[in-house]
Coordinates of C-alpha atoms and ligand atoms in Angstrom, one line a residue:
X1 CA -1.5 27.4 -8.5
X2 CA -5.2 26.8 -8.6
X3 CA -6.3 27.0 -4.6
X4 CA -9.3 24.7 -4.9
X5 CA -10.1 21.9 -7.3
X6 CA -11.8 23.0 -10.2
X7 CA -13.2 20.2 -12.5
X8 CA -16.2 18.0 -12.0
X9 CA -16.3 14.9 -9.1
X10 CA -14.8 11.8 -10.2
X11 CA -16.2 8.0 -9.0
X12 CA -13.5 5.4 -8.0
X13 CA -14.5 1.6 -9.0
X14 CA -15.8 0.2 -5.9
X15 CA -12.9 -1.4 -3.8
X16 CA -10.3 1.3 -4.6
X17 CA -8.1 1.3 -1.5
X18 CA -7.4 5.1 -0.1
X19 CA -5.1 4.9 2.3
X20 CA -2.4 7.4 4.1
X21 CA 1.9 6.1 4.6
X22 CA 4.2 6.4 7.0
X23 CA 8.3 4.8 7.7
X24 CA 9.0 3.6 11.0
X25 CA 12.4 5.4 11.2
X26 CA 10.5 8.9 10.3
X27 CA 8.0 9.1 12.6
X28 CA 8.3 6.4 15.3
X29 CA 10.7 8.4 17.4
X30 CA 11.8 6.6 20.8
X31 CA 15.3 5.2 18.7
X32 CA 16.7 3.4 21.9
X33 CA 13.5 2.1 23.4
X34 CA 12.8 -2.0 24.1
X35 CA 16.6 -3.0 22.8
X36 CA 16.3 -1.3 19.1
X37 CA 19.8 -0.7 17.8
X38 CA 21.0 2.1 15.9
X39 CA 20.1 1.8 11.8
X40 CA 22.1 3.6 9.0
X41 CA 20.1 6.4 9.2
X42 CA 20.7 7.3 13.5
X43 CA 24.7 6.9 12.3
X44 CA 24.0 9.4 9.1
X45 CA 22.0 11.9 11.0
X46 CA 24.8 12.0 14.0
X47 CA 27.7 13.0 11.0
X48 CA 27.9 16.9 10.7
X49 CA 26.8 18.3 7.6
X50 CA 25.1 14.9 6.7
X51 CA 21.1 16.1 7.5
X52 CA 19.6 19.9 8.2
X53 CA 20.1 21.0 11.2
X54 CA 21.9 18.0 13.0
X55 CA 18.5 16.4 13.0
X56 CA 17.8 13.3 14.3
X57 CA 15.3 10.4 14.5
X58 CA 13.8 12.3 17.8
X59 CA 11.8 12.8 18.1
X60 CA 10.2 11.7 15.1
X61 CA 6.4 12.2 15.6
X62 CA 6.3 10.3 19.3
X63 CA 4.6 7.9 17.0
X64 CA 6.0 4.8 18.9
X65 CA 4.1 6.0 22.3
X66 CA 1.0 7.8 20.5
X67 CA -0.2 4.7 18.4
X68 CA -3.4 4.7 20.0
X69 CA -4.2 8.2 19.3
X70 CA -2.6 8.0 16.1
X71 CA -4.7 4.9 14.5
X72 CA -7.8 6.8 16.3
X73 CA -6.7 9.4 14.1
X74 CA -6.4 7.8 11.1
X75 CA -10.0 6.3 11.7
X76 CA -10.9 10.1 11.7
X77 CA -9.8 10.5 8.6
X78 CA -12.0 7.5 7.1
X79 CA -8.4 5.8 5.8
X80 CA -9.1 2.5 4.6
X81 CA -5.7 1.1 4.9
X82 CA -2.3 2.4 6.5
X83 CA 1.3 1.6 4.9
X84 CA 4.2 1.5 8.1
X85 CA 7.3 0.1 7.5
X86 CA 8.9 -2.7 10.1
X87 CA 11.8 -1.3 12.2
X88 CA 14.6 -3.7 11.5
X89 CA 16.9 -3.1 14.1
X90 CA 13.8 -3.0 16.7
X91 CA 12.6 -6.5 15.6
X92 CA 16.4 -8.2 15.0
X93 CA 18.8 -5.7 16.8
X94 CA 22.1 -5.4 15.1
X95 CA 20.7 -8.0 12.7
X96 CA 21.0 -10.5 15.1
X97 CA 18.2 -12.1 17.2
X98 CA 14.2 -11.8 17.4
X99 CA 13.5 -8.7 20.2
X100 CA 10.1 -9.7 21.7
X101 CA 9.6 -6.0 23.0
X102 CA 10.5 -4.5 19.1
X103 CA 8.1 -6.8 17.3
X104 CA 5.9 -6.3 20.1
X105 CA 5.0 -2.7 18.8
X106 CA 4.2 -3.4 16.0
X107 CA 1.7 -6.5 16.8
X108 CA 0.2 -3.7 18.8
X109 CA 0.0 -1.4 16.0
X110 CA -1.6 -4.1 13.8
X111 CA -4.6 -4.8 16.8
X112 CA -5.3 -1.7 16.7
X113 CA -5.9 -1.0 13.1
X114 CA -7.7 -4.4 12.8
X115 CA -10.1 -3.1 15.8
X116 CA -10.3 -0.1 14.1
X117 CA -11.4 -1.7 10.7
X118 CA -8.3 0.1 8.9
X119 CA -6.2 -2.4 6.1
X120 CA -2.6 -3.1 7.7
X121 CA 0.1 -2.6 5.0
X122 CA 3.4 -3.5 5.9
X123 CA 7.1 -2.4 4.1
X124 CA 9.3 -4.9 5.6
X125 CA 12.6 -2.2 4.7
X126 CA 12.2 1.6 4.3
X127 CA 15.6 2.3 4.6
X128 CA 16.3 1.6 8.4
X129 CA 19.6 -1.0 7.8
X130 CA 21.2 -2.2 11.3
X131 CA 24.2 -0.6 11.6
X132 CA 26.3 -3.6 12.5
X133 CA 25.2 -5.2 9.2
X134 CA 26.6 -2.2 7.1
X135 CA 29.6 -2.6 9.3
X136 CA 30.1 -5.5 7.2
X137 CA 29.5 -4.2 4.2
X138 CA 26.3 -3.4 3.7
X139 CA 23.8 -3.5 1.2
X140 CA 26.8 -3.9 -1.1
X141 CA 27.9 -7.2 0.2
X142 CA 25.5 -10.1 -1.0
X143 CA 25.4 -11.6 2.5
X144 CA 23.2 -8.6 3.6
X145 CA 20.1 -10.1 1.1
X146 CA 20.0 -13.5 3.2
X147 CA 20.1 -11.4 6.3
X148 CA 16.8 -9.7 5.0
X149 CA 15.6 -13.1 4.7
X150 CA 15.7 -14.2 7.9
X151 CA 14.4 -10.6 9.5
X152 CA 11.4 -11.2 6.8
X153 CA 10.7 -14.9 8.4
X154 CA 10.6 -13.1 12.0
X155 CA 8.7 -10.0 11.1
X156 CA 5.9 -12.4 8.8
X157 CA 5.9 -15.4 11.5
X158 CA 4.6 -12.9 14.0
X159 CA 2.4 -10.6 12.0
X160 CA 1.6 -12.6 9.1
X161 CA -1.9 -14.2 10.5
X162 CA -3.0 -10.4 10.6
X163 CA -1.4 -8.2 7.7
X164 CA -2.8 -8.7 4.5
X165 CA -0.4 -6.9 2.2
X166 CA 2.7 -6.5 2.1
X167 CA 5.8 -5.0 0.4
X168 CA 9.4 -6.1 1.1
X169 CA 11.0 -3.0 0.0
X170 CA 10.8 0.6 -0.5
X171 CA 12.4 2.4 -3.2
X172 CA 15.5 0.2 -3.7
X173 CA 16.9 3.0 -5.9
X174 CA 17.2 5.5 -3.6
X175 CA 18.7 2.7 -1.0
X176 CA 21.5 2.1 -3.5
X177 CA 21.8 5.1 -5.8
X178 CA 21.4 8.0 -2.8
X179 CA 22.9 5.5 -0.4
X180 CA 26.0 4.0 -2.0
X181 CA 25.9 6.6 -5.3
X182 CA 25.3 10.0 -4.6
X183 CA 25.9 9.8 -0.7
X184 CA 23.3 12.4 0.3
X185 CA 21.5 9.2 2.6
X186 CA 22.6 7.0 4.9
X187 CA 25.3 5.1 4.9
X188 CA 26.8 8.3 2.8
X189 CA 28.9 6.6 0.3
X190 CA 29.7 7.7 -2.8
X191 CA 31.1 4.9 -5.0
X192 CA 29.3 4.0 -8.4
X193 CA 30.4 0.2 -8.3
X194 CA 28.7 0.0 -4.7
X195 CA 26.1 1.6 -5.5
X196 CA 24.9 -1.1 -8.2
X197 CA 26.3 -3.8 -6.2
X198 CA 23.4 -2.6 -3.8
X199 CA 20.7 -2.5 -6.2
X200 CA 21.6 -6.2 -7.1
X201 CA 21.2 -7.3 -4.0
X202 CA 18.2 -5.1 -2.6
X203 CA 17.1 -6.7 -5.8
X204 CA 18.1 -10.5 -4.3
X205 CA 16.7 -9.3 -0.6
X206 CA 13.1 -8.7 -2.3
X207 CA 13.7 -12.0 -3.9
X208 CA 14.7 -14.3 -1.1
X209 CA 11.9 -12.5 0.9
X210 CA 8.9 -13.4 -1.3
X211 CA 8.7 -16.9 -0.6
X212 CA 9.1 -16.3 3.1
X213 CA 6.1 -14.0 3.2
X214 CA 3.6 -16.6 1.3
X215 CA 4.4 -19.1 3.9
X216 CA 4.1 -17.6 6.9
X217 CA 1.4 -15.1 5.5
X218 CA -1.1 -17.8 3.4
X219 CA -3.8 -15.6 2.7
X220 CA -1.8 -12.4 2.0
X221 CA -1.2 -10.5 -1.4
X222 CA 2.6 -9.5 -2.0
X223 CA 5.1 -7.0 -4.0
X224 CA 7.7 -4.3 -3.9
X225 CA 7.0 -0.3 -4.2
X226 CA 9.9 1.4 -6.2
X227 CA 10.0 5.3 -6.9
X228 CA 8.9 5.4 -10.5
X229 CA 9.7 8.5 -13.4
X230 CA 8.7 8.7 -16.7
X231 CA 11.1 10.5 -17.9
X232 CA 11.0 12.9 -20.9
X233 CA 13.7 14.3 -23.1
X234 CA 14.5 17.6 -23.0
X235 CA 14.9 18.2 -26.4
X236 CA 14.8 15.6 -29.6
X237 CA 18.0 15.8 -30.2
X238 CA 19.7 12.2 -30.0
X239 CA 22.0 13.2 -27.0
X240 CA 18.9 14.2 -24.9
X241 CA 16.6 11.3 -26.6
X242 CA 20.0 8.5 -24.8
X243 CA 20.2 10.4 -21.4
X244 CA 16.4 9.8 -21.3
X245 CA 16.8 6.3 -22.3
X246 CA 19.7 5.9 -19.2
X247 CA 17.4 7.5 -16.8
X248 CA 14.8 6.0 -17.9
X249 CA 16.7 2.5 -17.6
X250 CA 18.6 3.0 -14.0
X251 CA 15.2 4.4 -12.4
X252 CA 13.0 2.1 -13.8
X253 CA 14.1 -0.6 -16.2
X254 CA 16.9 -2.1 -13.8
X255 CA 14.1 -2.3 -11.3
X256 CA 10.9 -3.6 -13.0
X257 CA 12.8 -5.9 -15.6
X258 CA 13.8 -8.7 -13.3
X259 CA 10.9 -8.6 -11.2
X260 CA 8.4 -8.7 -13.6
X261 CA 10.0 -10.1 -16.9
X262 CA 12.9 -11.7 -15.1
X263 CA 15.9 -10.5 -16.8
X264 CA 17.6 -7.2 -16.2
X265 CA 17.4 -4.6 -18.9
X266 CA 20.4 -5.2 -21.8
X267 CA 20.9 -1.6 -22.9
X268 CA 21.2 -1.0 -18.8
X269 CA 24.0 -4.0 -18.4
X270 CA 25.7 -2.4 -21.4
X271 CA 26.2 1.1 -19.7
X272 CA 27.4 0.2 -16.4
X273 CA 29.6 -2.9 -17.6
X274 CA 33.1 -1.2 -16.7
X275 CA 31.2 -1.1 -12.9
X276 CA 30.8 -4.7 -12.7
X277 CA 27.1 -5.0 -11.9
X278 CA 27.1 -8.1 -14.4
X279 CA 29.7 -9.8 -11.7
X280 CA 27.7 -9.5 -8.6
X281 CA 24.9 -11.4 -10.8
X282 CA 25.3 -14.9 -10.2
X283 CA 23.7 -17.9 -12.3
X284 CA 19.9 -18.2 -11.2
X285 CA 19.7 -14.3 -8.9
X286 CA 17.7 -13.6 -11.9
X287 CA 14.8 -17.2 -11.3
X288 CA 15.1 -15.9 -7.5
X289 CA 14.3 -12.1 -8.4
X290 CA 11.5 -12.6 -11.0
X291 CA 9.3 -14.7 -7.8
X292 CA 5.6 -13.9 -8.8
X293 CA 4.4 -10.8 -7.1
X294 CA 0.8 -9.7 -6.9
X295 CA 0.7 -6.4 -7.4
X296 CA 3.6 -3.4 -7.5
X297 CA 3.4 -0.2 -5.3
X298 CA 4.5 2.9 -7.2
X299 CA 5.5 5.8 -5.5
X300 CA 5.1 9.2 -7.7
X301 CA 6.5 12.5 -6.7
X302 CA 7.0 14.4 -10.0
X303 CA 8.6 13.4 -13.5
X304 CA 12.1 13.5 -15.1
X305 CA 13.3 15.9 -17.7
X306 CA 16.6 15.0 -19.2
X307 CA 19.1 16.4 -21.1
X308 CA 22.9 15.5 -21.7
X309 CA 25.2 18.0 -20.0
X310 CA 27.2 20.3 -21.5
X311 CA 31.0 20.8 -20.4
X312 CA 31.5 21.3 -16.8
X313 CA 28.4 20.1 -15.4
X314 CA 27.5 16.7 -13.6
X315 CA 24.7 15.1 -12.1
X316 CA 26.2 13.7 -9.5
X317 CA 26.5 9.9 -8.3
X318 CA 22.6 8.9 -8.4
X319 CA 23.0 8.0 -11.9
X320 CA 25.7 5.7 -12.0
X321 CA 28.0 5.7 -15.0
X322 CA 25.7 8.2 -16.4
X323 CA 27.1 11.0 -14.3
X324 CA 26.7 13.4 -17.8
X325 CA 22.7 14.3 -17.1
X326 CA 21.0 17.7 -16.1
X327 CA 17.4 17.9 -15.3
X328 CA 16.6 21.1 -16.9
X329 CA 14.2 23.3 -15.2
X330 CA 10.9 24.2 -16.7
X331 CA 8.1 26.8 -16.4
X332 CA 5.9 24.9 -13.4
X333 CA 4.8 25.7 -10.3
X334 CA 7.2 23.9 -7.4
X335 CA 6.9 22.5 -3.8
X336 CA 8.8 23.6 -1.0
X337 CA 11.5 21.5 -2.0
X338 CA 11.8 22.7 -5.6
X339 CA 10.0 19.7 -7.1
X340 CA 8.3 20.5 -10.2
X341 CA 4.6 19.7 -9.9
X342 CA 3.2 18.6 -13.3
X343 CA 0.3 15.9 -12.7
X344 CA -0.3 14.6 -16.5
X345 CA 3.1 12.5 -15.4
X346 CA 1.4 10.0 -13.2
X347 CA -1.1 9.2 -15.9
X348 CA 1.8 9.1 -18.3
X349 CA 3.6 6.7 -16.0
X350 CA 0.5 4.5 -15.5
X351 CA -0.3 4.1 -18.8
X352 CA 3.3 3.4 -20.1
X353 CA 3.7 1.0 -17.2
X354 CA 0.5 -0.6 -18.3
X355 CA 1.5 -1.2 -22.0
X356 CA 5.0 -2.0 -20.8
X357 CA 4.4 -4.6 -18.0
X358 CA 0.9 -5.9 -18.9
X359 CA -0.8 -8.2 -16.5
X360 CA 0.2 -6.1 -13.7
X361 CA -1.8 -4.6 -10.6
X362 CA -0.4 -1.7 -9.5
X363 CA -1.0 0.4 -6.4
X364 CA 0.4 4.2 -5.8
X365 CA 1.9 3.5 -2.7
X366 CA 3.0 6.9 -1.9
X367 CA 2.1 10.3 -3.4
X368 CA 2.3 13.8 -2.0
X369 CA 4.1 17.0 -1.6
X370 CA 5.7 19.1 1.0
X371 CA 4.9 22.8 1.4
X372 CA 5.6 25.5 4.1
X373 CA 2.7 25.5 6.3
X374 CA 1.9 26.5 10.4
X375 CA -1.1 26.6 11.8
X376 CA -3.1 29.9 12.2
X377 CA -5.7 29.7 15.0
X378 CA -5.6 26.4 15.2
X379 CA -6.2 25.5 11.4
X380 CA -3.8 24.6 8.4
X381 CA -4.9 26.0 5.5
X382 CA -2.7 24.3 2.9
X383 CA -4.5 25.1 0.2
X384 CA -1.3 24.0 -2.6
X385 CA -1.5 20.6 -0.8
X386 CA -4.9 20.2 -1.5
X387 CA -4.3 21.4 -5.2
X388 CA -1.5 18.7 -5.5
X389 CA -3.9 15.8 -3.9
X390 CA -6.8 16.9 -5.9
X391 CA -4.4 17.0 -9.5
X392 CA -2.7 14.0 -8.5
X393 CA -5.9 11.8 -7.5
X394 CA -7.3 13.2 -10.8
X395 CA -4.5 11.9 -13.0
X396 CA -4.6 8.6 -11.3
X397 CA -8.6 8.3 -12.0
X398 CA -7.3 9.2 -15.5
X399 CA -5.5 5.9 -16.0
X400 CA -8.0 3.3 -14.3
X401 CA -10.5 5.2 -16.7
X402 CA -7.8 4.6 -19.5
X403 CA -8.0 0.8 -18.1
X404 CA -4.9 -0.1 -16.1
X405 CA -5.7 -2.2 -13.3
X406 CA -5.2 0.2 -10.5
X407 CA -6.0 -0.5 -6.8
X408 CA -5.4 1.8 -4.4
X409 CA -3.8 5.2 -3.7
X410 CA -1.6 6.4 -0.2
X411 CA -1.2 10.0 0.2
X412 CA 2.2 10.5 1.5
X413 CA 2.1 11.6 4.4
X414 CA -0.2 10.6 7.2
X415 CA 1.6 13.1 10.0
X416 CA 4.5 15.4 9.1
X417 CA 7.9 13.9 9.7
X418 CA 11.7 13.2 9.6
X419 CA 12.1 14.1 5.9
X420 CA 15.5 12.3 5.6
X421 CA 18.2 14.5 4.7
X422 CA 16.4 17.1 5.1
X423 CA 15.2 16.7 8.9
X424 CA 12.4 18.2 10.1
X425 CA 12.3 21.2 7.7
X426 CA 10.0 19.6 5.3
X427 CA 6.6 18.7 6.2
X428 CA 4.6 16.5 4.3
X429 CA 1.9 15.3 6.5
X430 CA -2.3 16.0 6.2
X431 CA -1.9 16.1 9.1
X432 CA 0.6 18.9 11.4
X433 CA 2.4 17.9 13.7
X434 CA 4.2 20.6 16.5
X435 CA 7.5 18.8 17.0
X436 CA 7.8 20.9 20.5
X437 CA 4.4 19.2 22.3
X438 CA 3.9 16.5 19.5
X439 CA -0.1 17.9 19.3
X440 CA -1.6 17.0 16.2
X441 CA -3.7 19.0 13.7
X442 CA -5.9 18.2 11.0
X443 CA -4.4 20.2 8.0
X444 CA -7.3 21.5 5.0
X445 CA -5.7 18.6 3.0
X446 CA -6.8 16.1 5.8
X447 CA -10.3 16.9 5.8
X448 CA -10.2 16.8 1.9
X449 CA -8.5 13.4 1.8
X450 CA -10.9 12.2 4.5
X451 CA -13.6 13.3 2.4
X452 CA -12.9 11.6 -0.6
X453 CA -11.6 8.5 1.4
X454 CA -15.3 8.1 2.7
X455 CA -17.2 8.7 -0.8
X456 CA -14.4 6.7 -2.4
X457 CA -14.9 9.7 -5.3
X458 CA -12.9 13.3 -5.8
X459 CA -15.7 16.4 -4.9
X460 CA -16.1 18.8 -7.7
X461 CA -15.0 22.1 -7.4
X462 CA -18.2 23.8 -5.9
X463 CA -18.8 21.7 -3.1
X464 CA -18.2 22.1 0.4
X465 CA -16.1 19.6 2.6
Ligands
PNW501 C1 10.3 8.9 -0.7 N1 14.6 11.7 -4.7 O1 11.6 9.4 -0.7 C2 10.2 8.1 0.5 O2 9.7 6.8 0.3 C3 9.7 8.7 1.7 O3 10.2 8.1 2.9 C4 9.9 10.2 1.7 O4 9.6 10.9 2.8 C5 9.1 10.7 0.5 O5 9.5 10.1 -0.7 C6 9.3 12.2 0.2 O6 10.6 12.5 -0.1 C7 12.3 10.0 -1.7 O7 15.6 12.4 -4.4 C8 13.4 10.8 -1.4 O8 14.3 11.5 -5.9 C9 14.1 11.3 -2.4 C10 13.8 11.1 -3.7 C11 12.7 10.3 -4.0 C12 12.0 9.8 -3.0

C-alpha cells in the first residue's frame, strides 16, 4: 500500500461534519458500576470459545472514568462531533426501570462535549441488549421492539434538550444475522428463522422509537446507521449475477426498503418465505417502520464480491436462506483482519444509494480499519491507517462532488477497543490505547484526521501535518 497520500487536497462544502465513533459496551469499561446489568454481550464474552482470548468488556478503554480526559482529547483532535452509543442496561437495568446513576453518565458525557464545543451524536442501541430481555426471547420476540420504546422515552427525556442527532440503531443486520444467524455475536444463536424474526423487529424498535425521539427531542434531526455493501458479482454468469442480487437484498434492500420506501423488498420476501419473516409482519409494522427520518448513517468497511458456491461449501448463517454464497477473494491489499481494502466501493455505494433512495441525506457514520500497530518511542506510526483514511475520505469527496447530499464523515475509531468477537486483538482507534495502564497515544492517523478535521479539506500529498 501507498504509505502517504498521494493526490492533490480536496475542499469539503462548508458544514461537513468530521467526527470520530465509539459503542458504549466497547470502550466504557466499568460493566457493574452504578447498578448496570449484564447485556448480551458480558454473557457472550463469559462462554468459552465465544470471543479471543476469554475477553471481556474490561476493561474496555476505562472510558466510563476517563471521560474528561477523553472529550479533552477529542477536542485535541479538532473533532467536530462524537457518535457514543447509550448503555441500555446502565440507563434501564434488566430492561426494567430508569437508573439515575446510568443515565447520569452519560448527561455528563454530553456537558462535557457541549462545553467543549464538540456535536453530541447519540446511537440509542449498539448491540448492548439486557440480558434478562433476551431471557425472554430476545430480539426475536416482538415484545422486545416496545421495550426499546420505552428505554428510548428515558434515554431522550433526559438527554434530548442537549443531543442534536440521533440514531436509534446500529447495524441491525449484524444484530440479527451475526446474532440470531451465524452466532459468531452475542446472544450466539444460530437459527435462520430467528434471525429474520430479529431483523423485523430491530426493524419495528427503530420504528416505535422515532416518534419518541421528536417529542422529547424538538429541535433534533433523526435516523438509523445500517452497515451498507455494494455488492458485486463475481463473475456474469446468472448464478453469480442472483447471489449478488440476495446479498445485495438481505444487507441492504431488507433494511433501506421499509424505512425509506415503506415496504420490504419483494424479491427478498420471496427468498426467505419458507422462514416465515412474512408472519412476524403484521398489518401496519410497515406505516410504523417507514416514520420519516432525516438523514441515514452508513457505516462502510469494504465491499462484497459474490459468487454462488460450488458443492461442499457454505457461507454460513449470516445470509439466511441464502447459505449457498462465497466471497471470493481478490488481488487487494488487506487489514489486519483480512478485509479487502478497495476505496472506489464507498463512492459506488454512495452514488447507487443516491439514485436508488433519492431525497435522502446521508452521513458515513462509521468508517475505518484495523491494523497491527504498538507504539515505538512513544509514537504510532500507522502509516496503512492513514492510507485507508486518506483513500476512504477521498472516495467519499468523490460522491458529494458527484452530488449526493452527503453530511458528515466518523472515522471509526476514536480510541482502540473491544473489537467484539474478536476482543482486544484488533485495534482500530487513531488513537492507541495500552490496555495494561489505559495511557493514551495519538497514533500518525490521529494527527492526520485532526488535521483535516480543522481545514475541513484532505492535505495533498507533499504537505506536512
Ligand atoms: C461495526 N461484519 O461492526 C460496528 O458498528 C463496530 O462496533 C465495530 O467495531 C466496527 O464495525 C469494526 O468491526 C461490524 O462481519 C462487525 O461484516 C462485523 C461486520 C461488520 C461490521
Amino acid at each position: 500500500m501507498q504509505s502517504e497520500p498521494a493526490t492533490g487536497a480536496l475542499e469539503f462544502p462548508p458544514g461537513f461534519t468530521w467526527g470520530a465513533a465509539t459503542a458504549a459496551f466497547q470502550v466504557e469499561g466499568c460493566t457493574t458500576a452504578d447498578g448496570r446489568t449484564a447485556s448480551i454481550w458480558d454473557t457472550f464474552c463469559r462462554e468459552p470459545g465465544r470471543v479471543l482470548g476469554g475477553h471481556t468488556g474490561d476493561p474496555g478503554a476505562d472510558h466510563y472514568r476517563r471521560v474528561a480526559e477523553d472529550v479533552a482529547l477529542m477536542r485535541s483532535l479538532n473533532l467536530g462531533a462524537y457518535r457514543f452509543s447509550v448503555s441500555w442496561p446502565r440507563v434501564r437495568p434488566d430492561g426494567g426501570d430508569l437508573n439515575p446513576a446510568g443515565i447520569g453518565f452519560y448527561d455528563r458525557l454530553v456537558d462535557h462535549l457541549l462545553d467543549n464545543g464538540i456535536t453530541p451524536v447519540a446511537t440509542l442501541y449498539h448491540w448492548d441488549l439486557p440480558q434478562a430481555l433476551e431471557d425472554r426471547g430476545g430480539w426475536a420476540h416482538r415484545d422486545t421492539a416496545a421495550r426499546f420504546a420505552e428505554y428510548a422515552e428515558t434515554a431522550t427525556a433526559v438527554l434530548g434538550d442537549r443531543v442534536s442527532m440521533w440514531t436509534t440503531l446500529n447495524e441491525p443486520w449484524c444484530s440479527a444475522f451475526l446474532g440470531y444467524g451465524s452466532g459468531t455475536h452475542a446472544p450466539g444463536r444460530s437459527d435462520p428463522s430467528a434471525a429474520l424474526a430479529a431483523a423485523h423487529h430491530l426493524l419495528l424498535a427503530h420504528g416505535l422509537a422515532m416518534p419518541v425521539i421528536r417529542a422529547n427531542a424538538r429541535d433534533a434531526v433523526a435516523g438509523i446507521t445500517v452497515n451498507l455493501f455494494p455488492v458485486l458479482p463475481a463473475s456474469d454468469s446468472a448464478a453469480d449475477a442472483d447471489a449478488a442480487r440476495r446479498v445485495d437484498g438481505l444487507q441492504n434492500r431488507l433494511f433501506l426498503d421499509p424505512v425509506l420506501r415503506g415496504a420490504y423488498p419483494a424479491d427478498v420476501l420471496d427468498d426467505v418465505r419458507h422462514l416465515g419473516l412474512a408472519g412476524c409482519v403484521r398489518p401496519g409494522d410497515e406505516e410504523v417502520i417507514a416514520a420519516p427520518v432525516d438523514f441515514v448513517g452508513v457505516n462502510f468497511y469494504r465491499d462484497h464480491h459474490v459468487a454462488a458456491a460450488g458443492a461442499g461449501e457454505r457461507a454460513g448463517g449470516a445470509w439466511p436462506g441464502s447459505e449457498d454464497l462465497v466471497f471470493p477473494p481478490r488481488d487487494l491489499p488487506v487489514t489486519a483482519l483480512g478485509w479487502e481494502v478497495r476505496p472506489e466501493g464507498l463512492t459506488e455505494l454512495l452514488v447507487g444509494l443516491d439514485r436508488d433512495y433519492p431525497g435522502t441525506a446521508w452521513y458515513i457514520t462509521e468508517n475505518g480499519a484495523a491494523y497491527d500497530d504498538e507504539p515505538v518511542g512513544g509514537e504510532v506510526d500507522d502509516h496503512d491507517r492513514v492510507s485507508y483514511l486518506d483513500g476512504h475520505v477521498r472516495a467519499a469527496h468523490a460522491a458529494v462532488t458527484a452530488g449526493v447530499d452527503l453530511r458528515g464523515y466518523f472515522a471509526w475509531s476514536l480510541l482502540d477497543n473491544f473489537e467484539w468477537a474478536e476482543g482486544y486483538a484488533q485495534r482500530f482507534g487513531i488513537v492507541h490505547v495500552d490496555y495494561a495502564t489505559q495511557v493514551r497515544t495519538v497514533k500518525r492517523s490521529g494527527r492526520w484526521y485532526a488535521k483535516v478535521a480543522a481545514d475541513n479539506r484532505v492535505p495533498g500529498g507533499a504537505e506536512v501535518w
